[in-house]
């Protein structure tokens, strides 16, 4: 009797082991299939992200070109000894300062973050680099741009509201109370004042720093694009 019971016990244990092995194999196959599906999705997300990154480099180059032209214009204007040869319209344009505008596109990365994928496999290191770019580098750059833009708002407020010697033309349909010759004379006096020249000099320095930051960001972007493309091609 004991011998027969032992046989049944051993048989039952064997059946349990086979079932467990079957379950483990099924789980392994399921995990393998899920990893394969996730890997395919990750490749699609990364391909989209590359497009976004390349668009970022394009917008950065546009902003770089504009900013470089702007500081050259400011430098030339500040070096002028005689403003009388310039038109009122040209004089007004030279006192303008401009916002920093780089519209980053993070839509593909947001898709990746909301995908629910947590195991990145071979793309783990690359995606960590992308997280640093999108979650830290871009927000830091945007914060710096916002500081730049707040300063521009303050400068605009000076031209619009604080100084009271020159009435801006803005639109030829809007009548000015100042005679044309008086208007230009007042504008030249305003632009030659220490306050106006300091505004332009501070803007010049701010734009120099913006160019430096844009170049650093662009170099990082190029490396990130190269890394992403290399990883996908391996």
mmCIF file with all atom_site columns, N, CA and C in Angstrom, residues 54-82:
data_model
loop_
_atom_site.group_PDB
_atom_site.id
_atom_site.type_symbol
_atom_site.label_atom_id
_atom_site.label_alt_id
_atom_site.label_comp_id
_atom_site.label_asym_id
_atom_site.label_entity_id
_atom_site.label_seq_id
_atom_site.pdbx_PDB_ins_code
_atom_site.Cartn_x
_atom_site.Cartn_y
_atom_site.Cartn_z
_atom_site.occupancy
_atom_site.B_iso_or_equiv
_atom_site.pdbx_formal_charge
_atom_site.auth_seq_id
_atom_site.auth_comp_id
_atom_site.auth_asym_id
_atom_site.auth_atom_id
_atom_site.pdbx_PDB_model_num
ATOM 1  N N  . UNK A 1 54 ? 15.869 66.810  -35.417 1.00 0.00 ? 54 UNK A N  1
ATOM 2  C CA . UNK A 1 54 ? 16.386 67.505  -36.607 1.00 0.00 ? 54 UNK A CA 1
ATOM 3  C C  . UNK A 1 54 ? 15.635 68.806  -36.841 1.00 0.00 ? 54 UNK A C  1
ATOM 4  N N  . UNK A 1 55 ? 14.330 68.798  -36.560 1.00 0.00 ? 55 UNK A N  1
ATOM 5  C CA . UNK A 1 55 ? 13.562 70.048  -36.656 1.00 0.00 ? 55 UNK A CA 1
ATOM 6  C C  . UNK A 1 55 ? 14.055 71.060  -35.621 1.00 0.00 ? 55 UNK A C  1
ATOM 7  N N  . UNK A 1 56 ? 14.432 70.564  -34.447 1.00 0.00 ? 56 UNK A N  1
ATOM 8  C CA . UNK A 1 56 ? 14.983 71.448  -33.412 1.00 0.00 ? 56 UNK A CA 1
ATOM 9  C C  . UNK A 1 56 ? 16.269 72.122  -33.894 1.00 0.00 ? 56 UNK A C  1
ATOM 10 N N  . UNK A 1 57 ? 17.123 71.346  -34.566 1.00 0.00 ? 57 UNK A N  1
ATOM 11 C CA . UNK A 1 57 ? 18.380 71.939  -35.066 1.00 0.00 ? 57 UNK A CA 1
ATOM 12 C C  . UNK A 1 57 ? 18.085 73.019  -36.106 1.00 0.00 ? 57 UNK A C  1
ATOM 13 N N  . UNK A 1 58 ? 17.053 72.807  -36.904 1.00 0.00 ? 58 UNK A N  1
ATOM 14 C CA . UNK A 1 58 ? 16.683 73.802  -37.911 1.00 0.00 ? 58 UNK A CA 1
ATOM 15 C C  . UNK A 1 58 ? 16.236 75.099  -37.257 1.00 0.00 ? 58 UNK A C  1
ATOM 16 N N  . UNK A 1 59 ? 15.352 74.991  -36.250 1.00 0.00 ? 59 UNK A N  1
ATOM 17 C CA . UNK A 1 59 ? 14.875 76.197  -35.571 1.00 0.00 ? 59 UNK A CA 1
ATOM 18 C C  . UNK A 1 59 ? 16.003 76.887  -34.806 1.00 0.00 ? 59 UNK A C  1
ATOM 19 N N  . UNK A 1 60 ? 16.923 76.109  -34.264 1.00 0.00 ? 60 UNK A N  1
ATOM 20 C CA . UNK A 1 60 ? 18.072 76.688  -33.564 1.00 0.00 ? 60 UNK A CA 1
ATOM 21 C C  . UNK A 1 60 ? 18.933 77.487  -34.533 1.00 0.00 ? 60 UNK A C  1
ATOM 22 N N  . UNK A 1 61 ? 19.163 76.946  -35.734 1.00 0.00 ? 61 UNK A N  1
ATOM 23 C CA . UNK A 1 61 ? 19.969 77.652  -36.726 1.00 0.00 ? 61 UNK A CA 1
ATOM 24 C C  . UNK A 1 61 ? 19.280 78.949  -37.179 1.00 0.00 ? 61 UNK A C  1
ATOM 25 N N  . UNK A 1 62 ? 17.963 78.911  -37.310 1.00 0.00 ? 62 UNK A N  1
ATOM 26 C CA . UNK A 1 62 ? 17.222 80.125  -37.672 1.00 0.00 ? 62 UNK A CA 1
ATOM 27 C C  . UNK A 1 62 ? 17.400 81.188  -36.595 1.00 0.00 ? 62 UNK A C  1
ATOM 28 N N  . UNK A 1 63 ? 17.262 80.772  -35.321 1.00 0.00 ? 63 UNK A N  1
ATOM 29 C CA . UNK A 1 63 ? 17.429 81.713  -34.210 1.00 0.00 ? 63 UNK A CA 1
ATOM 30 C C  . UNK A 1 63 ? 18.868 82.214  -34.119 1.00 0.00 ? 63 UNK A C  1
ATOM 31 N N  . UNK A 1 64 ? 19.824 81.324  -34.368 1.00 0.00 ? 64 UNK A N  1
ATOM 32 C CA . UNK A 1 64 ? 21.236 81.720  -34.356 1.00 0.00 ? 64 UNK A CA 1
ATOM 33 C C  . UNK A 1 64 ? 21.512 82.784  -35.416 1.00 0.00 ? 64 UNK A C  1
ATOM 34 N N  . UNK A 1 65 ? 21.036 82.555  -36.632 1.00 0.00 ? 65 UNK A N  1
ATOM 35 C CA . UNK A 1 65 ? 21.260 83.513  -37.722 1.00 0.00 ? 65 UNK A CA 1
ATOM 36 C C  . UNK A 1 65 ? 20.645 84.864  -37.393 1.00 0.00 ? 65 UNK A C  1
ATOM 37 N N  . UNK A 1 66 ? 19.415 84.845  -36.870 1.00 0.00 ? 66 UNK A N  1
ATOM 38 C CA . UNK A 1 66 ? 18.746 86.093  -36.525 1.00 0.00 ? 66 UNK A CA 1
ATOM 39 C C  . UNK A 1 66 ? 19.505 86.835  -35.429 1.00 0.00 ? 66 UNK A C  1
ATOM 40 N N  . UNK A 1 67 ? 19.928 86.115  -34.401 1.00 0.00 ? 67 UNK A N  1
ATOM 41 C CA . UNK A 1 67 ? 20.608 86.740  -33.269 1.00 0.00 ? 67 UNK A CA 1
ATOM 42 C C  . UNK A 1 67 ? 21.964 87.304  -33.677 1.00 0.00 ? 67 UNK A C  1
ATOM 43 N N  . UNK A 1 68 ? 22.685 86.580  -34.524 1.00 0.00 ? 68 UNK A N  1
ATOM 44 C CA . UNK A 1 68 ? 23.983 87.076  -35.010 1.00 0.00 ? 68 UNK A CA 1
ATOM 45 C C  . UNK A 1 68 ? 23.812 88.365  -35.814 1.00 0.00 ? 68 UNK A C  1
ATOM 46 N N  . UNK A 1 69 ? 22.793 88.391  -36.665 1.00 0.00 ? 69 UNK A N  1
ATOM 47 C CA . UNK A 1 69 ? 22.523 89.600  -37.443 1.00 0.00 ? 69 UNK A CA 1
ATOM 48 C C  . UNK A 1 69 ? 22.137 90.746  -36.523 1.00 0.00 ? 69 UNK A C  1
ATOM 49 N N  . UNK A 1 70 ? 21.379 90.407  -35.479 1.00 0.00 ? 70 UNK A N  1
ATOM 50 C CA . UNK A 1 70 ? 20.921 91.434  -34.558 1.00 0.00 ? 70 UNK A CA 1
ATOM 51 C C  . UNK A 1 70 ? 22.081 92.082  -33.816 1.00 0.00 ? 70 UNK A C  1
ATOM 52 N N  . UNK A 1 71 ? 23.016 91.283  -33.308 1.00 0.00 ? 71 UNK A N  1
ATOM 53 C CA . UNK A 1 71 ? 24.129 91.891  -32.558 1.00 0.00 ? 71 UNK A CA 1
ATOM 54 C C  . UNK A 1 71 ? 25.046 92.684  -33.485 1.00 0.00 ? 71 UNK A C  1
ATOM 55 N N  . UNK A 1 72 ? 25.147 92.254  -34.743 1.00 0.00 ? 72 UNK A N  1
ATOM 56 C CA . UNK A 1 72 ? 25.959 93.015  -35.694 1.00 0.00 ? 72 UNK A CA 1
ATOM 57 C C  . UNK A 1 72 ? 25.300 94.354  -35.994 1.00 0.00 ? 72 UNK A C  1
ATOM 58 N N  . UNK A 1 73 ? 23.971 94.339  -36.125 1.00 0.00 ? 73 UNK A N  1
ATOM 59 C CA . UNK A 1 73 ? 23.228 95.583  -36.357 1.00 0.00 ? 73 UNK A CA 1
ATOM 60 C C  . UNK A 1 73 ? 23.378 96.529  -35.174 1.00 0.00 ? 73 UNK A C  1
ATOM 61 N N  . UNK A 1 74 ? 23.254 95.988  -33.969 1.00 0.00 ? 74 UNK A N  1
ATOM 62 C CA . UNK A 1 74 ? 23.383 96.805  -32.755 1.00 0.00 ? 74 UNK A CA 1
ATOM 63 C C  . UNK A 1 74 ? 24.789 97.387  -32.642 1.00 0.00 ? 74 UNK A C  1
ATOM 64 N N  . UNK A 1 75 ? 25.790 96.565  -32.915 1.00 0.00 ? 75 UNK A N  1
ATOM 65 C CA . UNK A 1 75 ? 27.180 97.023  -32.835 1.00 0.00 ? 75 UNK A CA 1
ATOM 66 C C  . UNK A 1 75 ? 27.438 98.160  -33.820 1.00 0.00 ? 75 UNK A C  1
ATOM 67 N N  . UNK A 1 76 ? 26.943 97.996  -35.057 1.00 0.00 ? 76 UNK A N  1
ATOM 68 C CA . UNK A 1 76 ? 27.144 99.024  -36.087 1.00 0.00 ? 76 UNK A CA 1
ATOM 69 C C  . UNK A 1 76 ? 26.408 100.304 -35.716 1.00 0.00 ? 76 UNK A C  1
ATOM 70 N N  . UNK A 1 77 ? 25.212 100.149 -35.174 1.00 0.00 ? 77 UNK A N  1
ATOM 71 C CA . UNK A 1 77 ? 24.410 101.311 -34.809 1.00 0.00 ? 77 UNK A CA 1
ATOM 72 C C  . UNK A 1 77 ? 25.064 102.096 -33.676 1.00 0.00 ? 77 UNK A C  1
ATOM 73 N N  . UNK A 1 78 ? 25.548 101.381 -32.665 1.00 0.00 ? 78 UNK A N  1
ATOM 74 C CA . UNK A 1 78 ? 26.193 102.063 -31.538 1.00 0.00 ? 78 UNK A CA 1
ATOM 75 C C  . UNK A 1 78 ? 27.483 102.755 -31.944 1.00 0.00 ? 78 UNK A C  1
ATOM 76 N N  . UNK A 1 79 ? 28.101 102.269 -33.010 1.00 0.00 ? 79 UNK A N  1
ATOM 77 C CA . UNK A 1 79 ? 29.367 102.859 -33.474 1.00 0.00 ? 79 UNK A CA 1
ATOM 78 C C  . UNK A 1 79 ? 29.151 104.102 -34.335 1.00 0.00 ? 79 UNK A C  1
ATOM 79 N N  . UNK A 1 80 ? 27.904 104.312 -34.786 1.00 0.00 ? 80 UNK A N  1
ATOM 80 C CA . UNK A 1 80 ? 27.620 105.469 -35.631 1.00 0.00 ? 80 UNK A CA 1
ATOM 81 C C  . UNK A 1 80 ? 27.840 106.780 -34.871 1.00 0.00 ? 80 UNK A C  1
ATOM 82 N N  . UNK A 1 81 ? 28.475 107.731 -35.526 1.00 0.00 ? 81 UNK A N  1
ATOM 83 C CA . UNK A 1 81 ? 28.684 109.052 -34.915 1.00 0.00 ? 81 UNK A CA 1
ATOM 84 C C  . UNK A 1 81 ? 27.560 110.021 -35.281 1.00 0.00 ? 81 UNK A C  1
ATOM 85 N N  . UNK A 1 82 ? 26.922 109.761 -36.431 1.00 0.00 ? 82 UNK A N  1
ATOM 86 C CA . UNK A 1 82 ? 25.905 110.681 -36.916 1.00 0.00 ? 82 UNK A CA 1
ATOM 87 C C  . UNK A 1 82 ? 24.656 109.887 -37.308 1.00 0.00 ? 82 UNK A C  1
#
